[in-house]
Each structure stands twice: as structure tokens, then as C-alpha cells.
Short mmCIF file of C-alpha atoms and ligand atoms in Angstrom, two decimals:
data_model
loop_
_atom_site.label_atom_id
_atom_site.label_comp_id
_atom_site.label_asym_id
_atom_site.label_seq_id
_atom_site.Cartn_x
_atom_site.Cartn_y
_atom_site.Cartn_z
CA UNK A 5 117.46 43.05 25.33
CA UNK A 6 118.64 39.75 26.14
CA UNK A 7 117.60 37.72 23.17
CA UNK A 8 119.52 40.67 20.81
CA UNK A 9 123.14 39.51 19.16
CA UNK A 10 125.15 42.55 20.04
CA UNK A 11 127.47 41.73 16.98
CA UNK A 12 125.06 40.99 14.09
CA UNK A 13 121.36 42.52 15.67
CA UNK A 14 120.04 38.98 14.96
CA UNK A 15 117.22 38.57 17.40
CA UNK A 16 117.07 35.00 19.14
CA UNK A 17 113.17 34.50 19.64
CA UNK A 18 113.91 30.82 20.92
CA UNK A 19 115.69 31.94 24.15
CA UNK A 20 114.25 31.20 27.24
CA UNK A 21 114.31 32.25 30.38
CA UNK A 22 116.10 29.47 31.98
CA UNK A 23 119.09 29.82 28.78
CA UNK A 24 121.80 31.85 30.85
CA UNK A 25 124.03 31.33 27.37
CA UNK A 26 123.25 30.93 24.18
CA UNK A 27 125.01 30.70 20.48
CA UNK A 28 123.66 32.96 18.25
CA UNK A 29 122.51 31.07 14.96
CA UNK A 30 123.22 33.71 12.61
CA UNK A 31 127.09 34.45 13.33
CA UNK A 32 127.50 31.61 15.96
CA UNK A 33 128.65 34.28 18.50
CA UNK A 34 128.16 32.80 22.05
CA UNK A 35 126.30 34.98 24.64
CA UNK A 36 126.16 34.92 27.81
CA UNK A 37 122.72 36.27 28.91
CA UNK A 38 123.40 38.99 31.03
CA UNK A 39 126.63 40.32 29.34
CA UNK A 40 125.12 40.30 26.27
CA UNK A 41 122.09 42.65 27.68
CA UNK A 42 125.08 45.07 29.24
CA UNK A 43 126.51 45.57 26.02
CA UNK A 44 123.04 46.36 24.13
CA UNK A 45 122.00 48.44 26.97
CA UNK A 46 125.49 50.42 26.35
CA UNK A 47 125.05 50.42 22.93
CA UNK A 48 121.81 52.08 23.05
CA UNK A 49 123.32 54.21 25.52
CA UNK A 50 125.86 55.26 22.94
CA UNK A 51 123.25 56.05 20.11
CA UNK A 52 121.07 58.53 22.28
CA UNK A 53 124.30 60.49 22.87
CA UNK A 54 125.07 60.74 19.13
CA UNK A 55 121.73 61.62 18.05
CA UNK A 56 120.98 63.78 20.41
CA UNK A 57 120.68 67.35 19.26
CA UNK A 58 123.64 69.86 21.28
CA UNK A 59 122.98 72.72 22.94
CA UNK A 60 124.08 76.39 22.43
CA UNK A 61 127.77 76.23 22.19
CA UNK A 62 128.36 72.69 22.18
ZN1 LIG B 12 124.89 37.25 15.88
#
């Protein structure tokens, strides 16, 4: 989501919705809101391909 730090996993319970951008207090990465959510969203993306069983022949 958007409160997630895609470089630590440190979840930011203080965001709100009117914070477009926001420094993450465990690394002190800065986020940008929606770019941040892209690259979670991605990254989860990623991790149901790898666990996903293959098929015959894969
Ligand atoms: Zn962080």
C-alpha cells in the first residue's frame, strides 16, 4: 500500500491522506505517495510469480 517503505517494509501508520510525500522514519527514505504504491504493487507482483507453482513442462 501506500503507507509501506518499499526499501525497509516499515509501515508508516501516521500518513494521511492529504501526505502526497513522506520520509520514512525508519531508513529516512523519502516517498512519494503514489510511486511508492507502484513499486509495492510490483513487488507483490513479482512474489506471486516466484511462488507460484509451474505447470507441466515449465
Ligand atoms: Zn524505510
Amino acid at each position: 500500500s501506500t503507507k509501506t517503505c518499499h526499501k525497509c517494509g516499515h509501515k508508516n501508520n501516521n500518513i494521511t491522506l492529504k501526505d502526497r510525500q513522506w520520509n520514512c522514519p525508519k531508513c529516512g527514505t523519502h516517498h512519494e505517495r503514489y510511486h511508492n504504491a507502484a513499486i509495492n504493487i510490483l513487488n507483490e507482483g513479482l512474489k506471486t510469480l516466484k511462488t507460484e507453482p509451474r505447470g507441466p513442462g515449465g
